[in-house]
Structures are given as structure tokens and as C-alpha cells.
PDB file of C-alpha atoms in Angstrom:
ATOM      1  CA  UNK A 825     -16.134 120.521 -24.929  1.00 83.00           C
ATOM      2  CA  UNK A 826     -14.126 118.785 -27.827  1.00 93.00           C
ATOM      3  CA  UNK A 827     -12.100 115.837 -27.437  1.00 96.00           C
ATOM      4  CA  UNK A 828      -9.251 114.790 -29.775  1.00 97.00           C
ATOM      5  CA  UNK A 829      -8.161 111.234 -30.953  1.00 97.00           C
ATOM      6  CA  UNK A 830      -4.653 111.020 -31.934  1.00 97.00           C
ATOM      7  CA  UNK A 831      -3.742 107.991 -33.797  1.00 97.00           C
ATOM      8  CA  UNK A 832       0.123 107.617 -34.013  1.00 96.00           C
ATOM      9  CA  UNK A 833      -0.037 103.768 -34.841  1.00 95.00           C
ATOM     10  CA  UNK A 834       0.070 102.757 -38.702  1.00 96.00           C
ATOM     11  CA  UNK A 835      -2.890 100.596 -39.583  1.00 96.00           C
ATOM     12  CA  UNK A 836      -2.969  96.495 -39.352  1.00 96.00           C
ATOM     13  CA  UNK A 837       0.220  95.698 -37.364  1.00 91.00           C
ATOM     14  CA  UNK A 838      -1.591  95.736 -33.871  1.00 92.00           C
ATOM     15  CA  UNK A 839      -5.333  96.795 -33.232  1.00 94.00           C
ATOM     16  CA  UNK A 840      -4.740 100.154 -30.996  1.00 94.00           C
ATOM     17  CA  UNK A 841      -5.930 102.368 -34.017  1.00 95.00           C
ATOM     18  CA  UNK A 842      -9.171 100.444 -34.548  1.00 96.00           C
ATOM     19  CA  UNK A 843     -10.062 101.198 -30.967  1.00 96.00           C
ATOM     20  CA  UNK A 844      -9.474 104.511 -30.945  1.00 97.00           C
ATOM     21  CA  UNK A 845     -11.485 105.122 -34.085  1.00 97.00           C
ATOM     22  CA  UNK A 846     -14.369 103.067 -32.925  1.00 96.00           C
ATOM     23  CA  UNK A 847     -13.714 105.493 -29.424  1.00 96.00           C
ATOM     24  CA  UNK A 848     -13.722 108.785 -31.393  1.00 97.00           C
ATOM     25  CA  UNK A 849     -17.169 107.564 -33.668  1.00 97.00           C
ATOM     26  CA  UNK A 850     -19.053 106.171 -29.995  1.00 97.00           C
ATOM     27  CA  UNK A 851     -18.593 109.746 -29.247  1.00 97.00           C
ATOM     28  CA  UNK A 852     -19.704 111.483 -32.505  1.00 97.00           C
ATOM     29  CA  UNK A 853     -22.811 109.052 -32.155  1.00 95.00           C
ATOM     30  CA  UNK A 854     -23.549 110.338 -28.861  1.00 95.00           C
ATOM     31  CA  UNK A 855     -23.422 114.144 -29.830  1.00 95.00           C
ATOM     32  CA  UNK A 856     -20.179 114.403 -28.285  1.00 96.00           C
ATOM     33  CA  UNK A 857     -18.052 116.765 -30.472  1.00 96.00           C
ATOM     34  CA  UNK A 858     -15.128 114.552 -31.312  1.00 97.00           C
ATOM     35  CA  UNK A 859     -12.144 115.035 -34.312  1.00 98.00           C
ATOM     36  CA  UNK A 860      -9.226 112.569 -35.137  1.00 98.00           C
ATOM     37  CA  UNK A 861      -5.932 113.497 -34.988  1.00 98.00           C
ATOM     38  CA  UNK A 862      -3.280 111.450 -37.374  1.00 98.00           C
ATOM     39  CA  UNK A 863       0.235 111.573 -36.480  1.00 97.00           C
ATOM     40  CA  UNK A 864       3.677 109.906 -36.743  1.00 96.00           C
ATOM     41  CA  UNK A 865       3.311 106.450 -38.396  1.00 96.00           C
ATOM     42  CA  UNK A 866      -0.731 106.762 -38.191  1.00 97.00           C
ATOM     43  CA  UNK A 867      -0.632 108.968 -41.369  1.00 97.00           C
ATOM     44  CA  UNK A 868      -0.355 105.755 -43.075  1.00 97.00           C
ATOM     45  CA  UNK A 869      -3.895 105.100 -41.908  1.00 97.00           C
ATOM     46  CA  UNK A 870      -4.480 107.915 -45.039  1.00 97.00           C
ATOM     47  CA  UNK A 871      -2.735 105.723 -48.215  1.00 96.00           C
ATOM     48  CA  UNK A 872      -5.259 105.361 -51.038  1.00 92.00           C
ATOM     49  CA  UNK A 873      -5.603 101.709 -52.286  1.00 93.00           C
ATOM     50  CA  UNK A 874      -4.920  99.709 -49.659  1.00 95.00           C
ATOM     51  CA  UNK A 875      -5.285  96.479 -50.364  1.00 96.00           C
ATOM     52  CA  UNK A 876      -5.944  94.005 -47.661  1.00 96.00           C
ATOM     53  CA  UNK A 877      -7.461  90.844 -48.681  1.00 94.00           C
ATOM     54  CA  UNK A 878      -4.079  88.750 -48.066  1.00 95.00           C
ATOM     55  CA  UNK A 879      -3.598  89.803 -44.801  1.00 95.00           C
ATOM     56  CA  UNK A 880      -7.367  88.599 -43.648  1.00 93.00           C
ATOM     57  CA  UNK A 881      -8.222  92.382 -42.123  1.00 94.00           C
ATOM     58  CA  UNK A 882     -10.641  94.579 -43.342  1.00 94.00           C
ATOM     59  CA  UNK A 883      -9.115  97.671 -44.889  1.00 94.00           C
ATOM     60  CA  UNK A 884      -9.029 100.730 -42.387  1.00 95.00           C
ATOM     61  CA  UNK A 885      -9.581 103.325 -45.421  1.00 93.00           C
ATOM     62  CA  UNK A 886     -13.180 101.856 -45.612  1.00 91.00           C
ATOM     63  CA  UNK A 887     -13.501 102.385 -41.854  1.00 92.00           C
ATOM     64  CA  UNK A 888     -11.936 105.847 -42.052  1.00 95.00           C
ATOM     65  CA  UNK A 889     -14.677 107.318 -44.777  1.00 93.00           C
ATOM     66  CA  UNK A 890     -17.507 106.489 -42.296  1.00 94.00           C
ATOM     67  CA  UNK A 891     -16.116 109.276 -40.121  1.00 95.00           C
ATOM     68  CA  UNK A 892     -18.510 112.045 -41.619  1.00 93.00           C
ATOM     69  CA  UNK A 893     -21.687 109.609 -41.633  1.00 93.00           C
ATOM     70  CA  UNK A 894     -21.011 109.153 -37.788  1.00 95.00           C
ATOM     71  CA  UNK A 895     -20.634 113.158 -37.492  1.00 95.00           C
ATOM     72  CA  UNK A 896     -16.896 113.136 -36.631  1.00 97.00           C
ATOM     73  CA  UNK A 897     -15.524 117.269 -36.406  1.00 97.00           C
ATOM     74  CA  UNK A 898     -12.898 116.705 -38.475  1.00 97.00           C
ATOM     75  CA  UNK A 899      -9.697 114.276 -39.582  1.00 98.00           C
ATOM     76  CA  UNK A 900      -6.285 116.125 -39.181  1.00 98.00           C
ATOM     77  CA  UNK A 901      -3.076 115.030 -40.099  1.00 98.00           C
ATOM     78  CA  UNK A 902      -0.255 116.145 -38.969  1.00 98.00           C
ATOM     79  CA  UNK A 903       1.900 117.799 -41.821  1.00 97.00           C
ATOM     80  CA  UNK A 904       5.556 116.727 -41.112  1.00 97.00           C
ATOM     81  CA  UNK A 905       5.184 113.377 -40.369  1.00 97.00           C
ATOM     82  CA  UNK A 906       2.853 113.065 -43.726  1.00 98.00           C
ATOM     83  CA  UNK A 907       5.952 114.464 -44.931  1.00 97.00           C
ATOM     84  CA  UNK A 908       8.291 111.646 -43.387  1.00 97.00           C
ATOM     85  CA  UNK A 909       6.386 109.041 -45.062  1.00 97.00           C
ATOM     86  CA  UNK A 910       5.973 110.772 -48.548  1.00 96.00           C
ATOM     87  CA  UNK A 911       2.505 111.585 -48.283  1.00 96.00           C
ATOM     88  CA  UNK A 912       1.595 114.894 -50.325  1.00 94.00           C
ATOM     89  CA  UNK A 913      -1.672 116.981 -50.159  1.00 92.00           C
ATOM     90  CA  UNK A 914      -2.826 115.194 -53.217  1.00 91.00           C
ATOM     91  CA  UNK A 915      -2.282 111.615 -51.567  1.00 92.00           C
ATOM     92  CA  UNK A 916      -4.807 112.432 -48.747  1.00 94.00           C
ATOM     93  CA  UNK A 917      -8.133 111.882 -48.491  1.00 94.00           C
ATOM     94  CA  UNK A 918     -11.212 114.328 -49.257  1.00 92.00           C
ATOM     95  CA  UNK A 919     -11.459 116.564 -46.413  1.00 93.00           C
ATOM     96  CA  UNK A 920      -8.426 115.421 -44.226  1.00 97.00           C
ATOM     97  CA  UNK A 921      -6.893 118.801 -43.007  1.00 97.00           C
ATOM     98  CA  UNK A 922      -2.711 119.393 -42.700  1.00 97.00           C
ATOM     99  CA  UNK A 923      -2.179 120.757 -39.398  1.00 97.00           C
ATOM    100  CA  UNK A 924       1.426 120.943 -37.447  1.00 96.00           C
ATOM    101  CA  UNK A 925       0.879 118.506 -33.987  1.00 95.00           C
ATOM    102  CA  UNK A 926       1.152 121.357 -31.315  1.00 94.00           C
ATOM    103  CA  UNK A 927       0.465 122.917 -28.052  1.00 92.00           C
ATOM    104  CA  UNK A 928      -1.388 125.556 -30.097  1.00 94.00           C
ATOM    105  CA  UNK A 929      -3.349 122.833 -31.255  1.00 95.00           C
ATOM    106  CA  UNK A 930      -3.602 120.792 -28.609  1.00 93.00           C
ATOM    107  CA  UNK A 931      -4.967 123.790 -26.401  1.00 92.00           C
ATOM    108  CA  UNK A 932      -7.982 123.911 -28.422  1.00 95.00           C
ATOM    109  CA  UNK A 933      -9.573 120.577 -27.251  1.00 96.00           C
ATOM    110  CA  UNK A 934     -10.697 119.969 -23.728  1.00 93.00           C
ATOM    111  CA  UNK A 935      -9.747 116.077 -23.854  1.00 94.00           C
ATOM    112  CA  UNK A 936      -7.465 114.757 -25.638  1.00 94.00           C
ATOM    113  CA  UNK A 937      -6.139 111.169 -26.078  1.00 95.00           C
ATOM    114  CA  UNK A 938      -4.186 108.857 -27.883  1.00 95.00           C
ATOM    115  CA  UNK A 939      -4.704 105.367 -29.270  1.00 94.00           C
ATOM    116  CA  UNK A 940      -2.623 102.350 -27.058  1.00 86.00           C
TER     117      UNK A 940
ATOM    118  CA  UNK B 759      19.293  84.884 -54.982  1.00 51.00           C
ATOM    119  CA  UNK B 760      22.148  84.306 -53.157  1.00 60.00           C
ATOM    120  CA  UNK B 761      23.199  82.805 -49.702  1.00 76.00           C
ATOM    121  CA  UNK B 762      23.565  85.403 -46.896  1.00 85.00           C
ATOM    122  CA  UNK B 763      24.405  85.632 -43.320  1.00 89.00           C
ATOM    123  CA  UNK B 764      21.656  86.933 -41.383  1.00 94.00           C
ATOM    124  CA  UNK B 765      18.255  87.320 -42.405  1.00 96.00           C
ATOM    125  CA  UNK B 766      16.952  90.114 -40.219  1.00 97.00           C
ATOM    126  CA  UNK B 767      13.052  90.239 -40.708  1.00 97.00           C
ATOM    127  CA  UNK B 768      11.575  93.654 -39.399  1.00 97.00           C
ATOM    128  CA  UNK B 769       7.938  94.227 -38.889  1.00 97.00           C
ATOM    129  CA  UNK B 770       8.402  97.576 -36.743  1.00 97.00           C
ATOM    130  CA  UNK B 771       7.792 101.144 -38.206  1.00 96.00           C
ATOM    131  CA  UNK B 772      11.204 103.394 -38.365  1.00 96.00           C
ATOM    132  CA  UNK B 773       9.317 105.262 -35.599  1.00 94.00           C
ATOM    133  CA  UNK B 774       9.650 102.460 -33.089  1.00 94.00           C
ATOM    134  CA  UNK B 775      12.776 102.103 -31.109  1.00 94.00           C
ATOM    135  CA  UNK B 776      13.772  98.171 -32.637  1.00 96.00           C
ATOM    136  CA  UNK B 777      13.912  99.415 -35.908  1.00 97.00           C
ATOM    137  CA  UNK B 778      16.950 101.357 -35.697  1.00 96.00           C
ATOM    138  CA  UNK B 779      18.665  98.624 -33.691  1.00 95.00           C
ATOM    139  CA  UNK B 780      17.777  96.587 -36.263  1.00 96.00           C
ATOM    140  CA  UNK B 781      19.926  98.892 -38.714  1.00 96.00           C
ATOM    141  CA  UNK B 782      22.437  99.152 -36.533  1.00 95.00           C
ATOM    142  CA  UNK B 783      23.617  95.334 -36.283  1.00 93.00           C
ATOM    143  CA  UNK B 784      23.135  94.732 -40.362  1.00 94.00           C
ATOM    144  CA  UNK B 785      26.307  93.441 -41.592  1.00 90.00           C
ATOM    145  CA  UNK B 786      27.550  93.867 -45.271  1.00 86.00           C
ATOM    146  CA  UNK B 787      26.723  90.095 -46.077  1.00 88.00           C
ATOM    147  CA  UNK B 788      22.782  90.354 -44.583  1.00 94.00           C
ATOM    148  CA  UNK B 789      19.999  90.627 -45.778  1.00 96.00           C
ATOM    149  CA  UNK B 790      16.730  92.352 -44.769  1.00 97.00           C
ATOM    150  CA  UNK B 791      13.131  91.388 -45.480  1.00 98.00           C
ATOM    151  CA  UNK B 792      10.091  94.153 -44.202  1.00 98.00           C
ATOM    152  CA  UNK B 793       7.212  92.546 -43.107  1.00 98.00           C
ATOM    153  CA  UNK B 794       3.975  94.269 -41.594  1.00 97.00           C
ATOM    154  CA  UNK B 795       4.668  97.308 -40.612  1.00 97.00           C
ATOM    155  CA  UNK B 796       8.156  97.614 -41.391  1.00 97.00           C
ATOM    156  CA  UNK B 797       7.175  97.722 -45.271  1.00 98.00           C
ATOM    157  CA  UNK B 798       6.346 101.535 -44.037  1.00 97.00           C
ATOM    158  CA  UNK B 799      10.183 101.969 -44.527  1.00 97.00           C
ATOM    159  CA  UNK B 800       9.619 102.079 -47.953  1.00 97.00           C
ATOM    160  CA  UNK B 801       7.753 105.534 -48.309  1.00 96.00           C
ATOM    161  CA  UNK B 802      10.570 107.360 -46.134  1.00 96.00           C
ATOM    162  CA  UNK B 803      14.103 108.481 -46.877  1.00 94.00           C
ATOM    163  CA  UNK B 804      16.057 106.295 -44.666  1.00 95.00           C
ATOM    164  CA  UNK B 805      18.759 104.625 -45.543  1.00 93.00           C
ATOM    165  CA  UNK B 806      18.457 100.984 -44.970  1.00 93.00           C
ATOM    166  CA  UNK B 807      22.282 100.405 -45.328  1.00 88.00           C
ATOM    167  CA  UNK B 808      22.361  97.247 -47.501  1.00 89.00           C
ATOM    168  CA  UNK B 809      21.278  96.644 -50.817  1.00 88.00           C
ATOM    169  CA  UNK B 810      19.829  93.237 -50.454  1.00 95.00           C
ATOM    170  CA  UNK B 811      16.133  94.550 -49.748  1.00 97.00           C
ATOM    171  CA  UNK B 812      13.095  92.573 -49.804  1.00 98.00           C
ATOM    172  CA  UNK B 813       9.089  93.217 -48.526  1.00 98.00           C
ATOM    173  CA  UNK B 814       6.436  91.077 -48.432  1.00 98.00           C
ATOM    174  CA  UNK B 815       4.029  91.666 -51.052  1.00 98.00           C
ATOM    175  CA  UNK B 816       0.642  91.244 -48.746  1.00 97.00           C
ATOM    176  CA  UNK B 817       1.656  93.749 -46.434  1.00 98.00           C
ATOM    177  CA  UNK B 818       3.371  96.075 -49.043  1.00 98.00           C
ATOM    178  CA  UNK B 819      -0.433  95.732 -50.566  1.00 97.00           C
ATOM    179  CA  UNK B 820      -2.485  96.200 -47.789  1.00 97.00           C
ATOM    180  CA  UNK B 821      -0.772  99.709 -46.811  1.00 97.00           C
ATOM    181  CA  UNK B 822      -1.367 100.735 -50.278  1.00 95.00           C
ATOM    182  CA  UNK B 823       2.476 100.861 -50.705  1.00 95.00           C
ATOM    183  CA  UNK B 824       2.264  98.979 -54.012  1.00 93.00           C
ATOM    184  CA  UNK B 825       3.717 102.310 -55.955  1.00 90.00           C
ATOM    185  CA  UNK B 826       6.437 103.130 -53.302  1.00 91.00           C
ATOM    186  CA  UNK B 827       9.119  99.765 -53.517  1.00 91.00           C
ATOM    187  CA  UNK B 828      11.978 101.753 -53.522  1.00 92.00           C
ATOM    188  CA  UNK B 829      14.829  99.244 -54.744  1.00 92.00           C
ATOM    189  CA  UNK B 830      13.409  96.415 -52.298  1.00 96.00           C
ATOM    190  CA  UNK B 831      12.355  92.634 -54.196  1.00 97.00           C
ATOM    191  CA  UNK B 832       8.980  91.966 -53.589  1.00 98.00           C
ATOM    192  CA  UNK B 833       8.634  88.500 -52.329  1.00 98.00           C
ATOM    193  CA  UNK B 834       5.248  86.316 -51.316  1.00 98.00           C
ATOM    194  CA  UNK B 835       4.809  83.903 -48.177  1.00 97.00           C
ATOM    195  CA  UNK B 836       6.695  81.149 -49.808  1.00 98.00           C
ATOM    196  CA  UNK B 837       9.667  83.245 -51.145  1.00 98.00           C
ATOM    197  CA  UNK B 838      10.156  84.452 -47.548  1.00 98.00           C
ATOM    198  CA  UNK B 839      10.611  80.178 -46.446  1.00 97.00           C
ATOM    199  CA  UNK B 840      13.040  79.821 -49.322  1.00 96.00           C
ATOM    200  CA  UNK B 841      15.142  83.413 -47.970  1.00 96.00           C
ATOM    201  CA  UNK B 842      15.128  82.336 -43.991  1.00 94.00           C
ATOM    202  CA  UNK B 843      16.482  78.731 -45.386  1.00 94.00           C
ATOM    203  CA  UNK B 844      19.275  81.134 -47.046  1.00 93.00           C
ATOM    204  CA  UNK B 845      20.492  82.517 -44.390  1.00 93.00           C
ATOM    205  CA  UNK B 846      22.893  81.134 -41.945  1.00 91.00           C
ATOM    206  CA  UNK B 847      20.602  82.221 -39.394  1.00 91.00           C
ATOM    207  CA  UNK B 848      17.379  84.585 -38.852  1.00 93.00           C
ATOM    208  CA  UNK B 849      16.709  87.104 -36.479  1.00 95.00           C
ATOM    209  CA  UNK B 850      13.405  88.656 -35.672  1.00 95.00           C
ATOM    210  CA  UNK B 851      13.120  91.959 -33.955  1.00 96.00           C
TER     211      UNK B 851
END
């Protein structure tokens, strides 16, 4: 029993993403085996120095490295659309895995769902 | 900067639908200013089809895009009043 969050909304521009992360770490509190799943424009959750204070939000990438305190599986990203939005290996996060977005993939998780 | 025609301001990511409406009405004497989420524009290939690019700088900031600009003019709140009083008229999609 895993279940999969797939966040295909960038960060900021509407609060979808933020919901499914808090989703995916009420789970991981509760023992329920959960990972995140980034895709289309949520790879841009990933960017390094984000810097929010102009825009009055908290920045997500201090949200996003409290995923292994709350016992998240793992982050995945999927690997073409980090390539759409110029993202290389070396732009990513510590521990964020490139995966291709699949049926393969998607066949390994019992539940799977997606943020908004 | 220069008067314009349209101002088109665009605040959705090239993955939503609007966004390549947006491109598709530009005219050769608009302009386009990325705002929000649109500034994710920047870090892709497309072709934004005219040359009179700007983003604002909070939101270009707080997506850590600050390295990837492309050729766009990096404009705060108050540079984005003086562009929509520039233009002819404004449309937000």
C-alpha cells in the first residue's frame, strides 16, 4: 500500500501544490507509505534559491526539505519535463530521483493522486 | 521604452492552455510582460515571438529564476504602472 502525490502545478501562482504536500506529509506522519511525484510545470517546485519575500509567501523549497523529517518514500521528478524547463541533474535537490511519468510507474503505487 | 500597442500581461505557465493563445494574438507592435507564473517561460525554449520582453522581478525571484532572464527586461511593481500606461490598451489572460 503506497500512494503517490503528483504535483503538476509550479509553486506560488495558486495554492493546489501546498495542499497536496501537506496531503502527502499527513500521510507519512501517520505511517502511511507516501512519495511525491513532480511533473510538468511542478518541477519548478525543485529551483534552488527561490526567493520569496516580495511576493509575501513562504518559499516552498523550505517546505519541500521537511519531506524526509516527516518520513516521505521518496521525491521523483519526472525527467522530460525537468528537461522542458532547463532543469539538469545538478539543479535538483539532494535526493530527488529522475524518473520518466509512466504506466510502469504509475502501476507501482496502489493510490495515486494529483494536486487540484 | 517606447509606446506600444497592446500590453499583454501573462501570469499562466506555457503548460496551460491561455498561454499559447496569448502567443497567438501578439502583434509585431506589442509588448509582453510575465508575471507569476508566466515568468516560468523564461527557463524553456519557446519562442515568445516578439522582442519586447519584460518579467517582473518579484516573481522572477521567488521561482529562483534570477539566473534564467533570457533577453526579457526585468521590471519592478512600479515599472509595470508606467508599461500598462504605454500601451494603447492592456489585456490580461
Amino acid at each position: 500500500m503506497e500512494t503517490l502525490v503528483i504535483i503538476d502545478q509550479p509553486p506560488y501562482g495558486s495554492w493546489t501544490g501546498r495542499e497536496a504536500l501537506d496531503m502527502a506529509f499527513a500521510l507519512a506522519a501517520f505511517d502511511q507509505t507516501a512519495s511525491l511525484l513532480f511533473s510538468g510545470a511542478g518541477v519548478n517546485w525543485l529551483r534552488n534559491r527561490q526567493i520569496t519575500d516580495a511576493i509575501g509567501q513562504k518559499s516552498v523549497e523550505k517546505n519541500l526539505s521537511a519531506a524526509p523529517v516527516f518520513g516521505i518514500s521518496a521525491i521523483l521528478a519526472d525527467a522530460s519535463a525537468c528537461r522542458r524547463y532547463g532543469l539538469g541533474p545538478q539543479d535538483l535537490p539532494d535526493g530527488v530521483v529522475l524518473t520518466e511519468m509512466d504506466a510502469k510507474l504509475l502501476a507501482r503505487y496502489s493510490h495515486t493522486v494529483f494536486a487540484g | 521604452m517606447t509606446a506600444f500597442h497592446t500590453l499583454h500581461i501573462l501570469n499562466k505557465t506555457p503548460d496551460h492552455p491561455r498561454f499559447s493563445e496569448c502567443l497567438g494574438t501578439l502583434g509585431t507592435d506589442d509588448a509582453l510582460i510575465l508575471t507569476e507564473n508566466g515568468v516560468l517561460a523564461l527557463a524553456t525554449e519557446i519562442n515568445l515571438k516578439t522582442s519586447r520582453i519584460y518579467a517582473l522581478t518579484p516573481d522572477v525571484e521567488a521561482r529562483g529564476m534570477a539566473g534564467t532572464t533570457r533577453n526579457s527586461i526585468l521590471v519592478d511593481y512600479p515599472e509595470m504602472v508606467d508599461l500598462t500606461l504605454q500601451a494603447q490598451r492592456v489585456i490580461s489572460w
